[in-house]
C-alpha cells in the first residue's frame, strides 16, 4: 500500500477555438450542439471531477485581416450553456470565463449568483481581463481601457461583485405564509460603492446564493495577474504545465498569499494540460505523434509561421525547409489571440532548431508548439499526475481533451480508477457544492442590520 | 390567422404568480422560488397543457409598489433570478414548449444579449425567444452608474425619454438579428483537404453603427437553429408613435385591451404601422384567476395584501369555460393569441394548462399535440434565411 498522496483536483475544459481541437477526426462531433456539452459534462461528473470549464472569446480571431478559418470557430455564451448543464448534472462544478472589461458588475454578479442558485452551489467565474480595441469593437465603449488599468478594473469589479453577493443576509428569505413575511426586515441591504471604475448604489435582486460567493478563478500570467490572483482568487488556471515551470510558478504564487492574510491551501493552482493514453507507453507515444500531425495541418503550420514572422508566407511549402527570411516586427498578422512577447527571439530559436535538426516547416511547428503534457499508459499518466501534484508543481489539472465529445472518456474510464487506487483522487463526492469539492470555506455572510 | 384555426397560448411566469399575495397560498412553495426545481415544475405544467411558450419576467431592480424606489415591504415576493439563465436551465427539462425570457436593452450589451439568446436557442434546439424590455428608472440606472436617467414619472409624461429607450431597444434587436444572420447556415464545412473548418466567406461583419452603440461582428456563436429566435415586446401604445417598436423589431406584440372593442381598436392601430416581412402576431395579455373558486381566491388574496389588485392588463376571474369564450370572442377582433398571467401559482397555472386548454379543445380552438419542435413552428412562422446569404448572390 502506497502512502496517501496529496489530493488532486480535476477539471474538464471543453476544447474550443485553437488547434488543440482535432475537428478533422472522423469521431469529432459538433462543437455547438448541446449534446456535445452534455456528453463531456456527464463524463466529467462520472469521473468525480471538481468542475467543467468554458473559455471565452468575444471576437472571432483574425489572420492577415480575415477571419481565421483553420481551427474550430464559434461557441455558445458560457453562462447560458452552463445553466442548461446544471439541469443534467448534480455535483459537477460549472465554471465560466467572463471578461471584466466588457461587462458591468451588477449584471454579471446577478448572472453568476443565478447560476449558483440554479445549480445548487456549483458556479465558478474565471475572471479574465482582455481589453484590446479589437475585441472592444463589439461593445458599447469600444477599446476604452488602457492595458495598465485592466487589473485595476478587474479588482474593483470583483470587490463590488462580492459586496453585491453579501448584500442579502444569508437567511433573508423566510417565505412564511402564516406570518406573511417573505423577507426578513432589513435583510436586503442597500449597497453603495464609489471608486475610480464604478460609482453605483441601490439594491441587488438575487438572494445570497448557496456558495455565498461563486468560486473565483483567475487566468493571466503577468506579475499583476499573479498578484490579483493572490488577493482575490480561489483557483488559478495557468499555462505552466511542465514540472520545472510548474514548481517555480507554484512557489511564486503561494508565497504571495501571506501578504493578504491567506493560507497556501486557499488558492488552488491548476495548469491546463493535455493527455494521450495508449495501452502501452510506446503506443501512446505513437498516438501522440499522430495527434500532433492532425493538430498541425500543412495550412496550420504556415499560419503559425506567419504569426511569428509577421508576414505572408503562403508561398512556402510546409513540407519543405524553413528558408532564411527575416521576421517583420512592425506588423502583427494575428488578432484576437495571446501574442508572442518577443517574436524576434522566437523566430531565431525556431530557425536554429530547424537547422540543427533538419526539420521541415510542419515538423518544426509540431516540435515547437503545444506538445502533450501527459503521454503514456493509464498507469504512467496516473503516476505522473500524482507525482506532479506531490512535487508541488500544481494542486490539480484542467484537462483539455483534443476530441469532442468523447475525448475525456478514456481518461475517466482508465486513468481515474488508478488515481483513486493511488489514493490521490476522491472515489465519491463528499459534498454538494464546488467549494466542498475544492475544500474552500464559504465566505462569511453579513447578518441583517 | 393560423391555418388550423387554433389560438396561440402563452403563460407569463413571475414568482408565485401575479397577485402580490400569491406566494401565501397553500401549495405555492414560495421557499423554493429561487431553485431550478420550482421553475421546472411550472414549465412542465405549461408543457403538459401544450402551450406555445412561457415568458419569464425580469428587471434590474427589486420588485416594489413604488414607481422608482424600493418600498422595503417584507410581505411580498422580493428578488428574481436572471431570466435568460433560468430559461436555459429549463431547456433540458422540457421538449416542446417555447422559452421566452425577458432581457433588457438599456444597460446591457446588445452583443452579450444576442449571444445569450442564440445559445438558449441552441440548448433548447430551436425554442428560444426574447422578450425585449427597457429600463426606464433612475433606480436601475444607479445600479450601473453609466447613464443618467431621470426619476420615473408614473404618468409617463416624458415621452422623449421613452421614445429614446425604445429606439435604442429597436437598435439592439437589429444588432441581435444581424448577429444571428452573420453566420450563414452552411458556414461550417470541415474541409480536410484545405484544412478549413469554416468557409469564411459565409461569415459576415455586421458593421452596425448607431446612436448608442456600434457592433462589428460577426457573432461568436453559430447561427441559431431557428435562424432568428422569436422577439416579443409588450407595448401599451403609450409612446410617441404607438406600436412602432414592435412593428419595427418584434415577431410578437403583447397588448393590453380591456374589452373586445378595445381589442379591435388596438389591432387596427397595430396593423396601421408600416412593417416589412411576416405580419406581427398580436397577443393580448390578461391577468387571470381560473376555476370555480376564482373570485373567492382573488378576494382572499386582496384581503391578505391589504389592497385590491391593480394591473395594466384586464383582470379576469371565472371558470375555464368563461375564459375560453372570452378569448374566442376577442379573437374575432383580430387577436392571434393570448399571454395569460396566472394570478396565483399553482392554481391558476393549472386552470390555464388543464382547464382552459380543455375548454378550448372542446371548441376546436386548441392543439391536441405539439405539431413542431421549434417555437417558430408552433407559431406558424417560417425559418428566415440569413440576410447576408440572400444579399451575397454568390456566384457558383
Ligand atoms: C491559461 C489561460 C487561459 C486564458 N483563457 C482566456 C479566455 O478564455 N478568454 C480570455 O478572454 N482570456 C483568457 N486568458 C487571458 C487572460 O485572462 C488575461 O486577460 C491576459 O492574459 C492578460 O493578462 P496578463 O497580462 O496577466 O496575462 C487566459 C490566460 C491564461 C493564462
CSV table of C-alpha atoms in Angstrom, one decimal, chain A residues 28-359:
chain,number,residue,atom,x,y,z
A,28,UNK,CA,-15.2,14.5,-33.9
A,29,UNK,CA,-18.7,15.7,-33.2
A,30,UNK,CA,-20.5,19.0,-33.1
A,31,UNK,CA,-18.8,21.9,-31.3
A,32,UNK,CA,-22.1,23.7,-30.7
A,33,UNK,CA,-24.8,21.1,-30.3
A,34,UNK,CA,-25.9,20.8,-26.6
A,35,UNK,CA,-25.4,17.0,-26.7
A,36,UNK,CA,-21.6,17.6,-27.0
A,37,UNK,CA,-21.6,19.7,-23.9
A,38,UNK,CA,-23.8,17.3,-22.1
A,39,UNK,CA,-21.6,14.3,-23.0
A,40,UNK,CA,-18.4,16.0,-21.8
A,41,UNK,CA,-20.0,17.2,-18.6
A,42,UNK,CA,-21.6,13.9,-17.7
A,43,UNK,CA,-18.3,12.1,-18.4
A,44,UNK,CA,-16.6,14.6,-16.1
A,45,UNK,CA,-19.2,14.0,-13.4
A,46,UNK,CA,-18.9,10.2,-13.8
A,47,UNK,CA,-15.2,10.7,-13.2
A,48,UNK,CA,-16.0,12.8,-10.0
A,49,UNK,CA,-14.3,15.8,-11.4
A,50,UNK,CA,-14.3,19.1,-9.5
A,51,UNK,CA,-15.6,21.2,-12.4
A,52,UNK,CA,-16.3,21.7,-16.0
A,53,UNK,CA,-14.7,24.7,-17.7
A,54,UNK,CA,-15.6,27.0,-20.6
A,55,UNK,CA,-13.2,29.6,-22.1
A,56,UNK,CA,-14.4,32.8,-23.7
A,57,UNK,CA,-13.5,34.8,-26.8
A,58,UNK,CA,-15.6,37.8,-27.6
A,59,UNK,CA,-14.5,38.4,-31.1
A,60,UNK,CA,-13.6,35.8,-33.8
A,61,UNK,CA,-9.9,35.6,-34.3
A,62,UNK,CA,-8.3,37.0,-37.5
A,63,UNK,CA,-5.3,36.3,-39.5
A,64,UNK,CA,-3.9,38.6,-42.2
A,65,UNK,CA,-7.1,40.7,-41.9
A,66,UNK,CA,-9.5,37.9,-42.4
A,67,UNK,CA,-11.4,35.5,-40.0
A,68,UNK,CA,-9.1,32.6,-39.1
A,69,UNK,CA,-10.6,29.5,-40.6
A,70,UNK,CA,-8.3,26.7,-39.8
A,71,UNK,CA,-9.4,26.0,-36.2
A,72,UNK,CA,-12.8,25.4,-34.7
A,73,UNK,CA,-14.8,28.7,-34.9
A,74,UNK,CA,-17.8,29.5,-32.8
A,75,UNK,CA,-19.0,28.7,-29.3
A,76,UNK,CA,-22.0,29.3,-27.1
A,77,UNK,CA,-22.4,32.0,-24.5
A,78,UNK,CA,-20.8,30.4,-21.4
A,79,UNK,CA,-23.2,31.2,-18.5
A,80,UNK,CA,-26.2,30.2,-20.7
A,81,UNK,CA,-24.9,26.8,-21.7
A,82,UNK,CA,-23.7,26.2,-18.1
A,83,UNK,CA,-27.2,26.9,-16.8
A,84,UNK,CA,-28.6,24.3,-19.2
A,85,UNK,CA,-25.9,21.9,-18.0
A,86,UNK,CA,-27.0,22.5,-14.4
A,87,UNK,CA,-30.1,20.6,-15.3
A,88,UNK,CA,-28.3,17.4,-16.5
A,89,UNK,CA,-25.6,17.2,-13.8
A,90,UNK,CA,-25.9,17.1,-10.0
A,91,UNK,CA,-22.5,17.6,-8.4
A,92,UNK,CA,-20.1,18.9,-11.1
A,93,UNK,CA,-18.8,22.5,-10.7
A,94,UNK,CA,-19.6,24.8,-13.6
A,95,UNK,CA,-17.0,27.4,-14.5
A,96,UNK,CA,-17.5,30.2,-17.0
A,97,UNK,CA,-14.8,32.5,-18.2
A,98,UNK,CA,-16.2,36.0,-18.3
A,99,UNK,CA,-14.4,39.3,-19.0
A,100,UNK,CA,-14.4,42.2,-16.6
A,101,UNK,CA,-13.7,44.9,-19.3
A,102,UNK,CA,-16.8,44.4,-21.4
A,103,UNK,CA,-19.3,43.6,-18.6
A,104,UNK,CA,-20.8,45.5,-15.7
A,105,UNK,CA,-20.7,44.2,-12.1
A,106,UNK,CA,-24.5,44.5,-11.3
A,107,UNK,CA,-25.5,42.4,-14.3
A,108,UNK,CA,-22.7,39.9,-14.1
A,109,UNK,CA,-23.0,39.4,-10.4
A,110,UNK,CA,-26.7,38.6,-10.9
A,111,UNK,CA,-25.9,36.1,-13.6
A,112,UNK,CA,-23.3,34.3,-11.6
A,113,UNK,CA,-25.5,34.3,-8.5
A,114,UNK,CA,-28.3,32.9,-10.6
A,115,UNK,CA,-26.1,30.0,-11.9
A,116,UNK,CA,-25.1,29.3,-8.3
A,117,UNK,CA,-28.8,29.1,-7.3
A,118,UNK,CA,-29.8,27.0,-10.3
A,119,UNK,CA,-27.0,24.6,-9.8
A,120,UNK,CA,-27.3,24.3,-6.0
A,121,UNK,CA,-23.9,25.9,-5.4
A,122,UNK,CA,-21.7,24.8,-8.3
A,123,UNK,CA,-20.9,28.1,-10.0
A,124,UNK,CA,-17.4,29.4,-10.7
A,125,UNK,CA,-16.2,32.5,-12.5
A,126,UNK,CA,-12.9,32.7,-14.4
A,127,UNK,CA,-12.0,36.4,-14.3
A,128,UNK,CA,-10.2,37.5,-17.4
A,129,UNK,CA,-9.2,41.0,-18.4
A,130,UNK,CA,-8.8,41.0,-22.2
A,131,UNK,CA,-9.1,44.7,-23.1
A,132,UNK,CA,-7.9,45.2,-26.7
A,133,UNK,CA,-9.7,47.5,-29.0
A,134,UNK,CA,-10.1,44.6,-31.5
A,135,UNK,CA,-12.5,42.9,-29.0
A,136,UNK,CA,-13.9,46.3,-28.0
A,137,UNK,CA,-15.4,46.8,-31.4
A,138,UNK,CA,-18.3,44.5,-30.4
A,139,UNK,CA,-19.2,46.6,-27.3
A,140,UNK,CA,-20.7,50.0,-26.4
A,141,UNK,CA,-17.5,51.6,-25.2
A,142,UNK,CA,-15.1,50.1,-27.7
A,143,UNK,CA,-11.4,49.8,-26.7
A,144,UNK,CA,-11.7,52.3,-23.9
A,145,UNK,CA,-9.5,50.7,-21.3
A,146,UNK,CA,-5.7,51.1,-21.1
A,147,UNK,CA,-3.8,47.8,-20.7
A,148,UNK,CA,-2.3,49.2,-17.5
A,149,UNK,CA,-5.8,49.6,-16.0
A,150,UNK,CA,-7.1,46.1,-16.8
A,151,UNK,CA,-6.5,44.6,-13.4
A,152,UNK,CA,-7.5,47.8,-11.6
A,153,UNK,CA,-10.9,47.4,-13.1
A,154,UNK,CA,-10.9,43.7,-12.5
A,155,UNK,CA,-10.0,44.1,-8.9
A,156,UNK,CA,-12.7,46.8,-8.3
A,157,UNK,CA,-15.2,44.7,-10.3
A,158,UNK,CA,-14.6,41.6,-8.1
A,159,UNK,CA,-14.7,43.6,-4.9
A,160,UNK,CA,-18.0,45.2,-6.0
A,161,UNK,CA,-19.5,41.8,-7.0
A,162,UNK,CA,-18.7,40.5,-3.5
A,163,UNK,CA,-20.4,43.5,-2.0
A,164,UNK,CA,-23.5,42.6,-4.0
A,165,UNK,CA,-23.4,38.9,-3.1
A,166,UNK,CA,-23.1,39.9,0.5
A,167,UNK,CA,-25.9,42.5,0.4
A,168,UNK,CA,-28.6,40.0,1.1
A,169,UNK,CA,-28.3,38.4,4.6
A,170,UNK,CA,-27.9,34.6,4.4
A,171,UNK,CA,-31.3,33.9,5.8
A,172,UNK,CA,-33.1,36.9,4.2
A,173,UNK,CA,-35.8,34.8,2.5
A,174,UNK,CA,-38.2,33.2,5.1
A,175,UNK,CA,-41.3,32.9,3.0
A,176,UNK,CA,-43.5,32.3,5.9
A,177,UNK,CA,-47.1,32.4,4.7
A,178,UNK,CA,-48.6,32.2,8.2
A,179,UNK,CA,-47.0,35.4,9.4
A,180,UNK,CA,-47.0,36.9,5.9
A,181,UNK,CA,-43.3,37.5,5.9
A,182,UNK,CA,-41.4,36.9,2.7
A,183,UNK,CA,-38.1,38.7,3.5
A,184,UNK,CA,-36.9,39.5,7.0
A,185,UNK,CA,-37.0,43.2,7.7
A,186,UNK,CA,-33.6,44.9,6.9
A,187,UNK,CA,-32.2,41.7,5.3
A,188,UNK,CA,-31.8,43.2,1.8
A,189,UNK,CA,-29.2,45.9,2.5
A,190,UNK,CA,-28.5,48.9,0.3
A,191,UNK,CA,-25.1,48.9,-1.3
A,192,UNK,CA,-23.1,52.0,-2.1
A,193,UNK,CA,-19.8,51.9,-3.9
A,194,UNK,CA,-17.7,54.8,-5.1
A,195,UNK,CA,-14.4,54.0,-6.9
A,196,UNK,CA,-12.4,55.0,-9.9
A,197,UNK,CA,-14.1,52.4,-12.1
A,198,UNK,CA,-17.7,52.3,-10.7
A,199,UNK,CA,-20.0,54.6,-8.8
A,200,UNK,CA,-23.1,52.6,-8.1
A,201,UNK,CA,-25.8,52.2,-5.4
A,202,UNK,CA,-29.1,50.5,-4.8
A,203,UNK,CA,-30.3,47.0,-4.0
A,204,UNK,CA,-29.3,43.7,-5.5
A,205,UNK,CA,-32.1,41.5,-6.8
A,206,UNK,CA,-30.7,38.0,-6.1
A,207,UNK,CA,-30.8,36.3,-2.7
A,208,UNK,CA,-27.5,35.1,-1.3
A,209,UNK,CA,-26.6,32.0,-3.3
A,210,UNK,CA,-25.7,28.6,-1.9
A,211,UNK,CA,-21.9,29.1,-2.1
A,212,UNK,CA,-22.2,32.7,-0.8
A,213,UNK,CA,-19.8,33.7,-3.5
A,214,UNK,CA,-19.2,31.6,-6.6
A,215,UNK,CA,-15.7,30.3,-6.8
A,216,UNK,CA,-13.3,32.8,-8.3
A,217,UNK,CA,-10.7,31.6,-10.9
A,218,UNK,CA,-8.0,33.7,-12.4
A,219,UNK,CA,-6.2,33.1,-15.7
A,220,UNK,CA,-3.5,35.6,-16.6
A,221,UNK,CA,0.2,35.4,-16.2
A,222,UNK,CA,1.8,38.8,-15.7
A,223,UNK,CA,3.0,40.0,-12.3
A,224,UNK,CA,-0.2,42.0,-11.9
A,225,UNK,CA,-2.2,38.9,-12.8
A,226,UNK,CA,-0.4,36.8,-10.2
A,227,UNK,CA,-0.9,39.5,-7.6
A,228,UNK,CA,-4.6,39.8,-8.5
A,229,UNK,CA,-5.0,36.0,-8.0
A,230,UNK,CA,-3.2,36.0,-4.7
A,231,UNK,CA,-5.5,38.7,-3.4
A,232,UNK,CA,-8.8,37.6,-5.0
A,233,UNK,CA,-8.9,34.1,-6.5
A,234,UNK,CA,-9.7,30.6,-5.2
A,235,UNK,CA,-8.1,28.9,-8.2
A,236,UNK,CA,-5.5,29.8,-10.8
A,237,UNK,CA,-5.7,28.5,-14.3
A,238,UNK,CA,-2.2,28.6,-15.7
A,239,UNK,CA,-0.3,27.5,-18.7
A,240,UNK,CA,2.7,26.3,-16.7
A,241,UNK,CA,2.3,22.6,-17.4
A,242,UNK,CA,5.8,21.3,-17.1
A,243,UNK,CA,7.3,20.1,-13.9
A,244,UNK,CA,10.0,22.7,-13.6
A,245,UNK,CA,7.9,25.6,-14.7
A,246,UNK,CA,5.1,24.4,-12.5
A,247,UNK,CA,7.2,24.3,-9.4
A,248,UNK,CA,8.6,27.8,-9.9
A,249,UNK,CA,5.1,29.2,-10.6
A,250,UNK,CA,3.6,27.3,-7.7
A,251,UNK,CA,6.2,28.6,-5.3
A,252,UNK,CA,6.0,32.2,-6.6
A,253,UNK,CA,2.2,32.4,-6.3
A,254,UNK,CA,1.8,30.6,-3.0
A,255,UNK,CA,4.4,32.9,-1.5
A,256,UNK,CA,2.3,35.9,-2.4
A,257,UNK,CA,-0.6,34.8,-0.2
A,258,UNK,CA,0.6,35.6,3.3
A,259,UNK,CA,0.5,39.3,2.5
A,260,UNK,CA,-3.3,39.0,2.0
A,261,UNK,CA,-3.7,37.0,5.2
A,262,UNK,CA,-4.4,33.8,3.3
A,263,UNK,CA,-3.1,30.3,3.7
A,264,UNK,CA,-1.4,28.4,0.9
A,265,UNK,CA,-4.3,26.0,0.5
A,266,UNK,CA,-6.8,28.7,0.0
A,267,UNK,CA,-5.6,29.2,-3.6
A,268,UNK,CA,-5.5,26.1,-5.9
A,269,UNK,CA,-3.1,26.1,-8.8
A,270,UNK,CA,-4.4,24.2,-11.8
A,271,UNK,CA,-2.5,24.2,-15.1
A,272,UNK,CA,-4.3,23.5,-18.3
A,273,UNK,CA,-2.9,20.2,-19.6
A,274,UNK,CA,-3.4,17.7,-22.5
A,275,UNK,CA,-3.0,14.0,-22.4
A,276,UNK,CA,-2.8,11.0,-24.6
A,277,UNK,CA,-3.5,7.5,-23.4
A,278,UNK,CA,-2.4,4.2,-25.0
A,279,UNK,CA,-2.4,0.6,-23.9
A,280,UNK,CA,1.4,0.9,-23.5
A,281,UNK,CA,3.7,3.9,-23.3
A,282,UNK,CA,5.0,3.1,-26.8
A,283,UNK,CA,1.5,3.0,-28.3
A,284,UNK,CA,0.6,6.3,-26.5
A,285,UNK,CA,3.7,8.0,-27.9
A,286,UNK,CA,2.8,6.9,-31.4
A,287,UNK,CA,-0.7,8.1,-30.9
A,288,UNK,CA,0.6,11.4,-29.6
A,289,UNK,CA,2.7,11.9,-32.6
A,290,UNK,CA,-0.3,11.2,-34.9
A,291,UNK,CA,-2.5,13.7,-33.0
A,292,UNK,CA,0.2,16.3,-33.3
A,293,UNK,CA,0.2,15.9,-37.0
A,294,UNK,CA,-3.6,16.3,-37.0
A,295,UNK,CA,-3.3,19.4,-34.9
A,296,UNK,CA,-0.8,20.9,-37.2
A,297,UNK,CA,-2.1,20.6,-40.7
A,298,UNK,CA,0.0,21.9,-43.5
A,299,UNK,CA,-2.0,25.1,-43.6
A,300,UNK,CA,-1.8,25.5,-39.8
A,301,UNK,CA,2.0,25.1,-39.9
A,302,UNK,CA,2.2,28.1,-42.4
A,303,UNK,CA,-0.2,30.1,-40.3
A,304,UNK,CA,1.9,29.6,-37.2
A,305,UNK,CA,5.0,30.8,-39.0
A,306,UNK,CA,3.2,33.8,-40.3
A,307,UNK,CA,2.1,34.8,-36.8
A,308,UNK,CA,5.7,34.8,-35.7
A,309,UNK,CA,7.2,36.2,-38.8
A,310,UNK,CA,4.5,38.9,-39.2
A,311,UNK,CA,4.2,38.4,-43.0
A,312,UNK,CA,2.6,36.4,-45.7
A,313,UNK,CA,4.4,33.1,-46.2
A,314,UNK,CA,1.7,31.3,-48.1
A,315,UNK,CA,4.2,30.6,-50.9
A,316,UNK,CA,6.2,28.3,-48.7
A,317,UNK,CA,6.0,24.5,-48.9
A,318,UNK,CA,5.0,23.2,-45.4
A,319,UNK,CA,6.9,20.0,-46.2
A,320,UNK,CA,10.0,21.9,-47.3
A,321,UNK,CA,12.7,23.6,-45.3
A,322,UNK,CA,12.4,26.9,-43.5
A,323,UNK,CA,14.2,29.5,-45.7
A,324,UNK,CA,16.2,32.4,-44.3
A,325,UNK,CA,13.5,35.0,-44.1
A,326,UNK,CA,13.7,37.9,-41.6
A,327,UNK,CA,10.6,38.4,-39.4
A,328,UNK,CA,8.7,41.7,-40.0
A,329,UNK,CA,8.4,43.0,-36.4
A,330,UNK,CA,6.4,46.1,-37.5
A,331,UNK,CA,3.2,44.2,-38.2
A,332,UNK,CA,1.0,41.6,-36.4
A,333,UNK,CA,-0.9,39.2,-38.7
A,334,UNK,CA,-2.9,37.7,-35.8
A,335,UNK,CA,-5.7,39.4,-33.9
A,336,UNK,CA,-7.7,38.0,-31.0
A,337,UNK,CA,-5.1,35.6,-29.6
A,338,UNK,CA,-2.4,35.8,-27.0
A,339,UNK,CA,0.6,37.4,-28.7
A,340,UNK,CA,4.2,36.2,-28.7
A,341,UNK,CA,6.1,38.6,-26.5
A,342,UNK,CA,9.4,38.6,-28.4
A,343,UNK,CA,8.8,37.5,-31.9
A,344,UNK,CA,12.5,38.1,-33.0
A,345,UNK,CA,13.8,35.8,-30.3
A,346,UNK,CA,11.1,33.1,-31.1
A,347,UNK,CA,12.0,33.3,-34.8
A,348,UNK,CA,15.7,33.0,-34.1
A,349,UNK,CA,15.1,29.9,-31.9
A,350,UNK,CA,12.9,28.3,-34.4
A,351,UNK,CA,15.4,28.8,-37.2
A,352,UNK,CA,18.2,27.4,-35.0
A,353,UNK,CA,16.1,24.3,-34.2
A,354,UNK,CA,15.1,23.8,-37.8
A,355,UNK,CA,18.7,24.0,-39.0
A,356,UNK,CA,20.2,21.8,-36.3
A,357,UNK,CA,17.6,19.0,-36.6
A,358,UNK,CA,17.0,19.4,-40.3
A,359,UNK,CA,13.2,19.8,-39.9
